[in-house]
Short mmCIF file of N, CA and C in Angstrom, two decimals:
data_model
loop_
_atom_site.label_atom_id
_atom_site.label_comp_id
_atom_site.label_asym_id
_atom_site.label_seq_id
_atom_site.Cartn_x
_atom_site.Cartn_y
_atom_site.Cartn_z
N MET A 29 16.04 40.63 26.43
CA MET A 29 14.69 41.16 26.81
C MET A 29 13.50 40.83 25.78
N ALA A 30 14.06 39.53 25.55
CA ALA A 30 11.68 38.76 25.69
C ALA A 30 12.14 39.00 26.69
N ARG A 31 12.92 38.09 27.75
CA ARG A 31 12.84 37.23 29.21
C ARG A 31 12.38 38.37 29.62
N SER A 32 12.30 39.63 29.88
CA SER A 32 12.40 40.89 30.71
C SER A 32 11.03 41.57 30.05
N ALA A 33 11.18 40.75 29.10
CA ALA A 33 9.00 41.79 28.86
C ALA A 33 8.58 40.69 29.29
N SER A 34 8.79 39.88 29.47
CA SER A 34 7.92 38.47 30.39
C SER A 34 7.70 38.41 31.87
N ALA A 35 8.84 39.26 32.60
CA ALA A 35 9.04 38.80 33.85
C ALA A 35 7.90 40.29 33.63
N ASN A 36 8.28 40.84 33.32
CA ASN A 36 7.39 42.58 33.31
C ASN A 36 5.88 42.28 33.45
N SER A 37 5.17 41.53 32.57
CA SER A 37 4.20 40.67 31.57
C SER A 37 3.43 40.31 33.35
N TYR A 38 4.17 39.60 34.24
CA TYR A 38 3.75 38.64 35.56
C TYR A 38 4.01 39.79 36.49
N GLY A 39 5.03 40.66 36.53
CA GLY A 39 4.92 41.18 37.60
C GLY A 39 4.04 42.58 37.13
N LEU A 40 2.84 43.35 36.09
CA LEU A 40 1.93 43.29 36.39
C LEU A 40 1.09 42.64 35.83
N ARG A 41 0.81 41.79 36.37
CA ARG A 41 -0.47 40.03 35.96
C ARG A 41 -0.53 40.85 37.63
N ARG A 42 0.44 40.35 38.53
CA ARG A 42 0.72 40.22 40.12
C ARG A 42 0.13 41.49 40.49
N ARG A 43 0.28 42.70 40.26
CA ARG A 43 -0.52 43.35 40.14
C ARG A 43 -1.63 44.06 41.08
N GLN A 44 -2.23 43.74 39.19
CA GLN A 44 -3.44 43.77 39.14
C GLN A 44 -4.22 42.81 39.92
N ILE A 45 -3.21 41.84 40.18
CA ILE A 45 -4.80 40.96 40.72
C ILE A 45 -4.66 41.34 42.11
N ARG A 46 -3.57 41.78 42.82
CA ARG A 46 -3.35 42.61 44.50
C ARG A 46 -4.45 43.88 44.04
N MET A 47 -4.16 44.42 43.30
CA MET A 47 -5.55 46.06 43.78
C MET A 47 -6.38 45.34 43.43
N ARG A 48 -7.89 44.34 42.82
CA ARG A 48 -9.07 43.93 43.07
C ARG A 48 -8.87 44.00 44.58
N LYS A 49 -7.91 42.58 44.94
CA LYS A 49 -8.34 42.17 46.01
C LYS A 49 -8.08 43.16 47.48
N THR A 50 -7.93 44.49 46.41
CA THR A 50 -7.57 45.13 47.54
C THR A 50 -8.80 46.18 46.96
N ALA A 51 -9.29 46.22 45.45
CA ALA A 51 -11.32 46.93 45.73
C ALA A 51 -12.23 46.27 45.66
N GLY A 52 -12.24 45.03 46.33
CA GLY A 52 -13.05 44.23 46.75
C GLY A 52 -13.51 43.05 45.33
N GLY A 53 -12.34 43.08 44.30
CA GLY A 53 -12.24 41.95 43.58
C GLY A 53 -12.85 42.61 42.29
N GLY A 54 -12.29 43.73 41.81
CA GLY A 54 -12.98 44.57 40.90
C GLY A 54 -14.70 44.68 40.27
N LEU A 55 -15.36 44.19 41.05
CA LEU A 55 -16.97 44.13 40.00
C LEU A 55 -17.38 45.63 40.18
N GLN A 56 -18.23 45.43 39.52
CA GLN A 56 -18.55 47.32 39.00
C GLN A 56 -19.61 46.86 39.79
N GLY A 57 -20.45 48.05 39.75
CA GLY A 57 -22.52 47.82 40.91
C GLY A 57 -21.86 48.09 41.64
N GLN A 58 -20.58 48.21 42.39
CA GLN A 58 -20.52 48.72 44.04
C GLN A 58 -20.05 50.28 43.87
N SER A 59 -20.72 50.47 45.51
CA SER A 59 -20.48 51.85 45.93
C SER A 59 -18.95 51.87 46.22
N GLY A 60 -18.58 53.50 45.64
CA GLY A 60 -17.27 53.77 45.79
C GLY A 60 -16.52 54.52 44.67
N ALA A 61 -15.72 55.59 44.69
CA ALA A 61 -15.17 55.76 43.19
C ALA A 61 -14.22 55.56 43.24
N GLY A 62 -13.37 54.52 43.56
CA GLY A 62 -12.27 53.71 44.33
C GLY A 62 -11.96 53.10 43.54
N GLU A 63 -13.19 52.49 44.12
CA GLU A 63 -13.38 50.71 43.08
C GLU A 63 -13.47 50.47 41.97
N GLY A 64 -14.48 50.97 42.08
CA GLY A 64 -14.48 51.60 40.46
C GLY A 64 -13.92 51.82 39.34
N ARG A 65 -12.69 52.64 39.68
CA ARG A 65 -11.64 52.90 39.34
C ARG A 65 -10.63 51.57 39.14
N ALA A 66 -10.88 51.17 40.84
CA ALA A 66 -9.68 50.22 39.95
C ALA A 66 -9.42 48.67 39.34
N ALA A 67 -11.61 48.86 39.60
CA ALA A 67 -11.56 47.10 38.50
C ALA A 67 -11.16 47.84 36.96
N GLU A 68 -11.77 49.54 36.58
CA GLU A 68 -10.65 49.93 35.07
C GLU A 68 -10.02 49.60 35.16
N VAL A 69 -8.57 50.03 36.43
CA VAL A 69 -6.88 50.01 36.02
C VAL A 69 -7.12 48.50 35.98
N SER A 70 -7.89 48.20 36.54
CA SER A 70 -7.47 46.35 36.27
C SER A 70 -7.82 45.87 35.27
N ARG A 71 -9.10 46.26 34.34
CA ARG A 71 -9.45 46.38 32.90
C ARG A 71 -8.67 46.30 31.85
N LEU A 72 -7.46 47.86 32.45
CA LEU A 72 -6.69 47.80 31.19
C LEU A 72 -5.82 47.27 31.13
N GLY A 73 -5.09 47.17 32.45
CA GLY A 73 -4.18 45.97 32.33
C GLY A 73 -3.92 45.19 31.63
N ASP A 74 -5.30 43.79 31.87
CA ASP A 74 -4.46 43.08 31.60
C ASP A 74 -4.73 43.24 30.07
N TRP A 75 -5.84 43.90 29.74
CA TRP A 75 -6.24 44.66 27.60
C TRP A 75 -4.93 44.13 27.63
N LYS A 76 -3.54 45.33 28.11
CA LYS A 76 -2.57 45.37 27.72
C LYS A 76 -1.70 44.14 27.71
N ALA A 77 -1.92 43.31 28.92
CA ALA A 77 -0.70 42.37 29.43
C ALA A 77 -1.35 40.75 27.81
N MET A 78 -2.20 41.69 27.61
CA MET A 78 -2.29 39.95 26.48
C MET A 78 -2.51 40.70 25.28
N PRO A 79 -1.93 40.62 24.59
CA PRO A 79 -1.94 41.74 23.11
C PRO A 79 -2.39 40.83 22.08
N LEU A 80 -3.10 41.42 21.45
CA LEU A 80 -3.90 40.81 20.39
C LEU A 80 -2.77 39.75 19.55
N PHE A 81 -1.74 40.71 18.89
CA PHE A 81 -1.26 39.27 17.52
C PHE A 81 0.59 39.25 18.23
N GLY A 82 0.84 39.75 19.34
CA GLY A 82 2.42 39.97 19.95
C GLY A 82 2.00 38.62 20.45
N ASN A 83 3.10 37.47 20.41
CA ASN A 83 3.56 36.56 21.29
C ASN A 83 4.55 36.61 22.27
N THR A 84 4.25 36.71 23.38
CA THR A 84 5.10 37.53 24.94
C THR A 84 6.08 35.69 25.13
N PHE A 85 5.22 34.41 24.66
CA PHE A 85 6.34 33.23 25.00
C PHE A 85 7.98 33.12 24.11
N SER A 86 8.62 32.79 25.01
CA SER A 86 9.37 32.76 23.43
C SER A 86 10.70 31.48 24.50
N PRO A 87 9.73 30.45 24.14
CA PRO A 87 11.48 29.37 24.61
C PRO A 87 12.81 29.32 24.32
N LYS A 88 13.49 28.33 25.01
CA LYS A 88 14.60 28.77 24.76
C LYS A 88 15.32 27.85 23.77
N LYS A 89 15.39 28.15 22.68
CA LYS A 89 16.63 27.74 21.02
C LYS A 89 18.00 26.57 21.00
N THR A 90 17.46 25.27 20.69
CA THR A 90 17.90 24.05 20.69
C THR A 90 19.63 24.52 19.90
N PRO A 91 20.50 23.89 21.29
CA PRO A 91 21.88 24.24 20.43
C PRO A 91 21.84 23.68 18.66
N PRO A 92 22.57 24.13 17.92
CA PRO A 92 22.76 23.35 17.07
C PRO A 92 23.49 22.05 17.13
N ARG A 93 23.14 20.83 16.04
CA ARG A 93 23.20 19.93 16.11
C ARG A 93 25.06 19.01 15.60
N LYS A 94 25.50 18.60 15.37
CA LYS A 94 26.99 18.11 15.97
C LYS A 94 27.24 17.89 13.54
N SER A 95 27.00 18.23 13.07
CA SER A 95 27.42 18.08 11.74
C SER A 95 27.83 16.91 11.41
N ALA A 96 29.61 17.01 12.16
CA ALA A 96 30.70 15.24 11.78
C ALA A 96 29.77 14.10 12.43
N SER A 97 29.56 12.91 11.47
CA SER A 97 28.85 11.71 12.55
C SER A 97 30.55 10.43 13.60
N LEU A 98 29.42 10.73 14.55
CA LEU A 98 30.84 9.93 15.31
C LEU A 98 31.21 7.80 14.63
N SER A 99 30.25 7.82 14.21
CA SER A 99 29.95 6.55 13.71
C SER A 99 30.60 6.97 12.00
N ASN A 100 32.30 5.89 11.99
CA ASN A 100 32.30 5.39 11.09
C ASN A 100 31.89 3.99 9.75
N LEU A 101 30.30 3.91 9.79
CA LEU A 101 29.43 2.95 9.36
C LEU A 101 29.27 3.44 7.39
N HIS A 102 29.57 4.86 7.98
CA HIS A 102 29.16 5.84 6.45
C HIS A 102 29.73 6.08 5.16
N SER A 103 31.04 4.89 6.12
CA SER A 103 32.31 4.86 4.59
C SER A 103 32.27 3.51 4.55
N LEU A 104 31.46 2.71 4.70
CA LEU A 104 31.63 1.05 5.07
C LEU A 104 31.06 1.01 3.05
N ASP A 105 31.17 -0.33 2.65
CA ASP A 105 30.25 -0.58 1.45
C ASP A 105 28.86 -1.34 1.86
N ARG A 106 28.14 -1.25 0.96
CA ARG A 106 26.79 -1.33 1.64
C ARG A 106 26.69 -3.29 1.58
N SER A 107 27.43 -4.10 1.48
CA SER A 107 27.67 -5.22 1.50
C SER A 107 27.86 -5.89 3.26
N THR A 108 29.13 -4.71 3.93
CA THR A 108 29.77 -4.61 4.85
C THR A 108 28.09 -3.78 6.13
N ARG A 109 28.28 -2.94 4.57
CA ARG A 109 26.89 -2.30 6.32
C ARG A 109 25.96 -3.04 5.77
N GLU A 110 25.21 -4.49 5.49
CA GLU A 110 24.78 -4.95 5.36
C GLU A 110 24.78 -6.35 6.30
N ILE A 111 25.77 -6.05 6.83
CA ILE A 111 26.09 -8.11 7.50
C ILE A 111 26.42 -6.33 9.38
N GLU A 112 27.18 -5.54 9.32
CA GLU A 112 26.78 -4.70 10.32
C GLU A 112 25.62 -4.43 10.68
N LEU A 113 24.65 -3.51 10.04
CA LEU A 113 23.91 -3.53 10.82
C LEU A 113 22.46 -4.55 10.92
N GLY A 114 22.95 -5.20 9.98
CA GLY A 114 21.76 -6.56 10.16
C GLY A 114 20.00 -7.14 9.08
N LEU A 115 21.04 -5.64 8.00
CA LEU A 115 20.08 -5.58 6.62
C LEU A 115 19.57 -6.72 5.66
N ASP A 116 20.66 -7.36 5.92
CA ASP A 116 19.84 -9.08 4.71
C ASP A 116 18.75 -9.91 5.99
N TYR A 117 17.33 -9.40 5.10
CA TYR A 117 17.07 -10.24 5.68
C TYR A 117 16.57 -11.83 5.58
N GLY A 118 16.56 -12.13 4.63
CA GLY A 118 16.61 -13.62 4.89
C GLY A 118 15.46 -14.08 4.06
N THR A 119 15.02 -14.86 3.75
CA THR A 119 13.68 -15.33 2.82
C THR A 119 12.48 -14.97 3.57
N PRO A 120 11.04 -14.33 3.56
CA PRO A 120 9.86 -14.53 3.29
C PRO A 120 9.45 -15.57 3.97
N ASN A 121 9.35 -15.31 5.72
CA ASN A 121 8.84 -17.25 6.26
C ASN A 121 7.26 -16.72 6.70
N MET A 122 6.55 -17.28 6.62
CA MET A 122 4.88 -17.47 7.62
C MET A 122 4.91 -19.20 7.35
N ASN A 123 3.71 -18.55 8.37
CA ASN A 123 3.34 -20.63 9.06
C ASN A 123 1.19 -20.50 8.95
N LEU A 124 1.06 -21.27 7.95
CA LEU A 124 -0.11 -21.66 7.64
C LEU A 124 -0.44 -23.43 8.45
N THR A 125 -1.45 -23.07 9.59
CA THR A 125 -1.89 -24.02 10.19
C THR A 125 -0.84 -25.25 9.80
N GLY A 126 0.23 -25.12 10.77
CA GLY A 126 1.00 -25.80 11.41
C GLY A 126 2.12 -26.05 10.39
N GLN A 127 2.43 -25.13 9.31
CA GLN A 127 2.79 -26.21 8.43
C GLN A 127 3.99 -24.94 7.99
N SER A 128 4.56 -24.80 7.96
CA SER A 128 5.59 -23.54 7.37
C SER A 128 5.67 -23.24 5.92
N LEU A 129 5.88 -22.69 5.53
CA LEU A 129 6.23 -22.09 3.96
C LEU A 129 7.42 -20.86 4.23
N LYS A 130 8.35 -20.71 3.41
CA LYS A 130 8.55 -19.79 3.12
C LYS A 130 9.61 -19.65 1.50
N PHE A 131 9.58 -18.85 1.22
CA PHE A 131 9.51 -17.27 -0.26
C PHE A 131 11.11 -18.30 -1.33
N GLU A 132 10.52 -18.27 -2.36
CA GLU A 132 12.04 -18.40 -2.89
C GLU A 132 12.16 -18.85 -4.29
N ASN A 133 12.91 -18.50 -4.51
CA ASN A 133 12.61 -18.09 -6.16
C ASN A 133 11.24 -17.71 -7.39
N GLY A 134 10.54 -17.09 -6.43
CA GLY A 134 9.01 -16.26 -6.95
C GLY A 134 7.19 -17.58 -5.93
N GLN A 135 8.19 -18.55 -5.95
CA GLN A 135 6.81 -19.43 -5.26
C GLN A 135 7.31 -19.67 -3.50
N TRP A 136 6.29 -19.90 -3.43
CA TRP A 136 6.12 -20.58 -1.19
C TRP A 136 6.18 -22.10 -2.19
N ILE A 137 7.73 -22.72 -1.05
CA ILE A 137 7.82 -23.97 -0.46
C ILE A 137 7.55 -24.06 0.19
N ALA A 138 7.31 -25.25 1.04
CA ALA A 138 6.85 -26.01 1.86
C ALA A 138 8.61 -25.95 3.55
N GLU A 139 8.26 -25.84 4.20
CA GLU A 139 10.07 -26.56 4.12
C GLU A 139 9.53 -27.13 5.85
N SER A 140 8.23 -27.88 6.48
CA SER A 140 7.82 -28.54 7.58
C SER A 140 8.64 -30.15 7.80
N GLY A 141 9.30 -30.29 8.78
CA GLY A 141 9.77 -32.18 9.27
C GLY A 141 9.70 -32.90 8.07
N SER A 142 7.96 -32.69 7.69
CA SER A 142 7.22 -34.09 6.42
C SER A 142 7.34 -33.19 5.04
N SER A 143 8.12 -31.99 5.18
CA SER A 143 7.87 -31.34 2.67
C SER A 143 9.21 -32.45 2.05
N SER A 144 9.72 -33.67 3.28
CA SER A 144 10.48 -33.85 1.69
C SER A 144 9.50 -34.69 1.32
N GLY A 145 8.32 -35.43 1.91
CA GLY A 145 7.11 -36.66 1.24
C GLY A 145 6.56 -35.37 0.80
N ASP A 146 6.04 -34.06 0.60
CA ASP A 146 5.33 -33.47 0.15
C ASP A 146 5.98 -33.04 -1.13
N ARG A 147 7.17 -32.13 -0.69
CA ARG A 147 8.35 -31.28 -1.68
C ARG A 147 8.00 -32.46 -2.99
N ARG A 148 7.68 -33.75 -2.56
CA ARG A 148 8.21 -35.31 -3.77
C ARG A 148 6.60 -35.11 -4.72
N GLU A 149 5.32 -34.91 -3.63
CA GLU A 149 4.09 -35.80 -4.21
C GLU A 149 3.47 -34.61 -4.38
N THR A 150 3.80 -32.73 -4.43
CA THR A 150 4.25 -31.69 -5.40
C THR A 150 4.81 -31.70 -6.79
N GLN A 151 6.06 -32.16 -5.81
CA GLN A 151 6.32 -32.44 -7.77
C GLN A 151 5.53 -32.97 -9.05
N ARG A 152 5.46 -34.33 -7.71
CA ARG A 152 5.13 -35.38 -8.96
C ARG A 152 3.80 -35.18 -9.43
N LEU A 153 2.89 -34.05 -8.49
CA LEU A 153 1.70 -33.80 -8.84
C LEU A 153 1.83 -32.76 -9.90
N ARG A 154 2.50 -31.48 -10.05
CA ARG A 154 2.77 -30.72 -11.03
C ARG A 154 3.75 -30.91 -12.54
N LYS A 155 4.58 -31.74 -12.55
CA LYS A 155 4.63 -33.27 -13.91
C LYS A 155 3.29 -33.77 -14.19
N ARG A 156 2.55 -34.36 -13.69
CA ARG A 156 1.47 -35.30 -13.74
C ARG A 156 0.72 -34.17 -14.67
N ASN A 157 0.08 -32.68 -13.96
CA ASN A 157 -0.48 -31.48 -14.30
C ASN A 157 -0.07 -31.43 -15.65
N GLN A 158 0.57 -31.28 -15.43
CA GLN A 158 1.74 -30.29 -16.69
C GLN A 158 1.54 -31.69 -18.01
N GLN A 159 1.69 -32.47 -17.79
CA GLN A 159 1.22 -33.81 -18.71
C GLN A 159 -0.07 -33.70 -18.98
N LEU A 160 -1.02 -33.95 -18.28
CA LEU A 160 -1.70 -33.87 -18.53
C LEU A 160 -3.15 -32.13 -19.87
N GLU A 161 -1.81 -31.24 -19.27
CA GLU A 161 -2.83 -29.68 -20.53
C GLU A 161 -1.61 -29.91 -21.42
N GLU A 162 -0.29 -30.64 -21.42
CA GLU A 162 -0.05 -31.04 -23.23
C GLU A 162 -1.41 -31.43 -23.74
N GLU A 163 -1.73 -32.80 -23.15
CA GLU A 163 -2.27 -34.14 -24.12
C GLU A 163 -4.05 -32.98 -24.14
N ASN A 164 -4.67 -32.36 -22.80
CA ASN A 164 -5.92 -30.82 -23.16
C ASN A 164 -5.13 -30.40 -25.00
N ASN A 165 -4.15 -29.65 -25.02
CA ASN A 165 -3.78 -29.41 -26.18
C ASN A 165 -3.96 -30.14 -27.27
N LEU A 166 -2.57 -31.04 -27.15
CA LEU A 166 -2.63 -31.90 -28.25
C LEU A 166 -4.46 -32.65 -28.77
N LEU A 167 -5.28 -33.10 -27.94
CA LEU A 167 -7.02 -33.11 -27.94
C LEU A 167 -6.94 -31.69 -28.79
N ARG A 168 -6.81 -30.97 -28.62
CA ARG A 168 -8.21 -29.50 -29.49
C ARG A 168 -7.36 -29.71 -30.47
N LEU A 169 -6.67 -29.57 -30.66
CA LEU A 169 -6.09 -29.35 -32.01
C LEU A 169 -6.60 -30.61 -32.84
N LYS A 170 -6.22 -31.78 -32.48
CA LYS A 170 -6.84 -32.58 -33.12
C LYS A 170 -8.72 -32.64 -33.44
N VAL A 171 -8.96 -32.19 -32.56
CA VAL A 171 -10.56 -31.61 -32.63
C VAL A 171 -11.05 -30.50 -33.82
N ASP A 172 -9.76 -29.61 -33.99
CA ASP A 172 -10.51 -27.91 -34.36
C ASP A 172 -9.85 -29.01 -35.73
N ILE A 173 -8.44 -29.55 -36.43
CA ILE A 173 -9.00 -30.80 -37.35
C ILE A 173 -9.96 -31.26 -37.83
N LEU A 174 -10.20 -31.62 -37.23
CA LEU A 174 -11.67 -32.42 -37.86
C LEU A 174 -12.62 -32.76 -37.70
N LEU A 175 -12.37 -31.37 -36.61
CA LEU A 175 -14.21 -29.93 -37.55
C LEU A 175 -13.40 -29.63 -38.73
N ASP A 176 -12.60 -29.30 -38.78
CA ASP A 176 -12.49 -27.90 -40.08
C ASP A 176 -12.40 -29.59 -41.86
N MET A 177 -12.45 -30.84 -41.49
CA MET A 177 -12.09 -32.01 -41.94
C MET A 177 -13.87 -31.26 -42.51
N LEU A 178 -14.65 -32.48 -41.43
CA LEU A 178 -16.03 -32.13 -41.41
C LEU A 178 -15.96 -30.56 -42.00
N SER A 179 -16.11 -29.13 -41.51
CA SER A 179 -16.61 -28.76 -42.10
C SER A 179 -16.37 -28.70 -44.09
N GLU A 180 -14.91 -28.97 -44.41
CA GLU A 180 -14.76 -29.30 -45.68
C GLU A 180 -15.50 -30.14 -46.78
N THR A 181 -15.91 -31.67 -46.22
CA THR A 181 -15.80 -32.60 -46.87
C THR A 181 -18.41 -32.13 -46.84
N THR A 182 -18.44 -31.03 -45.81
CA THR A 182 -19.84 -30.43 -46.31
C THR A 182 -20.05 -29.84 -47.17
N ALA A 183 -18.98 -28.99 -47.31
CA ALA A 183 -18.81 -28.32 -48.43
C ALA A 183 -19.13 -28.84 -49.74
N GLU A 184 -18.06 -29.81 -49.76
CA GLU A 184 -17.76 -30.63 -50.85
C GLU A 184 -19.37 -31.70 -51.21
N SER A 185 -20.20 -31.27 -50.47
CA SER A 185 -21.56 -32.40 -50.31
C SER A 185 -22.55 -31.69 -51.05
N HIS A 186 -22.28 -30.71 -50.21
CA HIS A 186 -23.63 -29.58 -50.91
C HIS A 186 -23.08 -29.96 -52.49
N LEU A 187 -21.59 -29.49 -52.44
CA LEU A 187 -21.66 -28.72 -54.35
C LEU A 187 -21.44 -30.18 -55.01
N MET A 188 -21.31 -31.57 -54.91
CA MET A 188 -22.08 -31.92 -55.72
C MET A 188 -23.52 -32.65 -55.33
N GLU A 189 -24.57 -32.32 -54.26
CA GLU A 189 -25.72 -32.43 -54.69
C GLU A 189 -26.36 -31.33 -55.29
N LYS A 190 -25.66 -30.70 -55.70
CA LYS A 190 -26.29 -29.13 -55.92
C LYS A 190 -26.58 -29.76 -57.84
N GLU A 191 -24.61 -29.98 -58.09
CA GLU A 191 -25.17 -30.18 -59.57
C GLU A 191 -25.64 -31.02 -59.52
N LEU A 192 -24.93 -32.11 -59.21
CA LEU A 192 -27.00 -33.53 -59.93
C LEU A 192 -27.74 -32.94 -59.75
N GLU A 193 -28.72 -32.05 -58.73
CA GLU A 193 -29.22 -31.49 -59.09
C GLU A 193 -29.68 -30.70 -60.32
N ASP A 194 -28.64 -29.96 -60.48
CA ASP A 194 -28.21 -29.61 -61.99
C ASP A 194 -28.42 -30.37 -63.37
N LEU A 195 -28.09 -31.56 -62.72
CA LEU A 195 -27.51 -32.05 -64.14
C LEU A 195 -29.36 -33.08 -64.37
N LYS A 196 -29.69 -33.31 -63.14
CA LYS A 196 -31.96 -33.75 -63.82
C LYS A 196 -32.14 -33.59 -64.31
N SER A 197 -32.16 -31.88 -63.69
CA SER A 197 -33.24 -30.65 -63.91
C SER A 197 -32.61 -30.10 -65.36
N HIS A 198 -31.58 -30.25 -65.97
CA HIS A 198 -31.25 -29.65 -67.64
C HIS A 198 -31.76 -31.27 -68.08
N SER A 199 -31.79 -32.50 -67.39
CA SER A 199 -32.10 -33.94 -68.82
C SER A 199 -33.37 -34.07 -68.83
N ARG A 200 -34.30 -32.46 -67.47
CA ARG A 200 -35.55 -33.76 -67.96
C ARG A 200 -35.70 -32.56 -68.96
N ARG A 201 -35.35 -31.07 -68.77
CA ARG A 201 -36.14 -29.72 -69.97
C ARG A 201 -35.22 -30.85 -71.60
N ARG A 202 -34.73 -31.45 -71.70
CA ARG A 202 -33.85 -32.36 -72.69
C ARG A 202 -35.31 -33.62 -73.27
N LYS A 203 -36.27 -34.13 -72.71
CA LYS A 203 -37.09 -34.78 -72.58
C LYS A 203 -38.61 -34.38 -73.12
#
């Protein structure tokens, strides 16, 4: 049905073009009643051929897809599927300034050829860093204790000075 409507509009359009050619292009202002009337019919025909809200174009409908899968991969368990489909990505690797790094257990580890020496050096530096942090924490604790002791002795000395002044002033009053 839609095909015949589009074919009819195509045929109508061709007839209108032929009428314009025979009527001298369908321009208004030319002399002759036949030409003006042909141009008016042509304009009305264009109006009918191009509806305001209608759609004369209707593409072919696509055939429905097959519902059943031809593959049996959906029936496999997760680990087998990862092996078959290559979903095991491995560890992330990166190359910076000629040094290859890989991400393992939450840390970037160098994996270049001279990495054994670098790895030992890194482990030694990390161990030394941890020792220095522990020593630093111990020294801070000692400083806190010494400041507490200093403030305590200062408070005691101020109390003793005040008692001494009170005793002096009391002994002066007696004389």
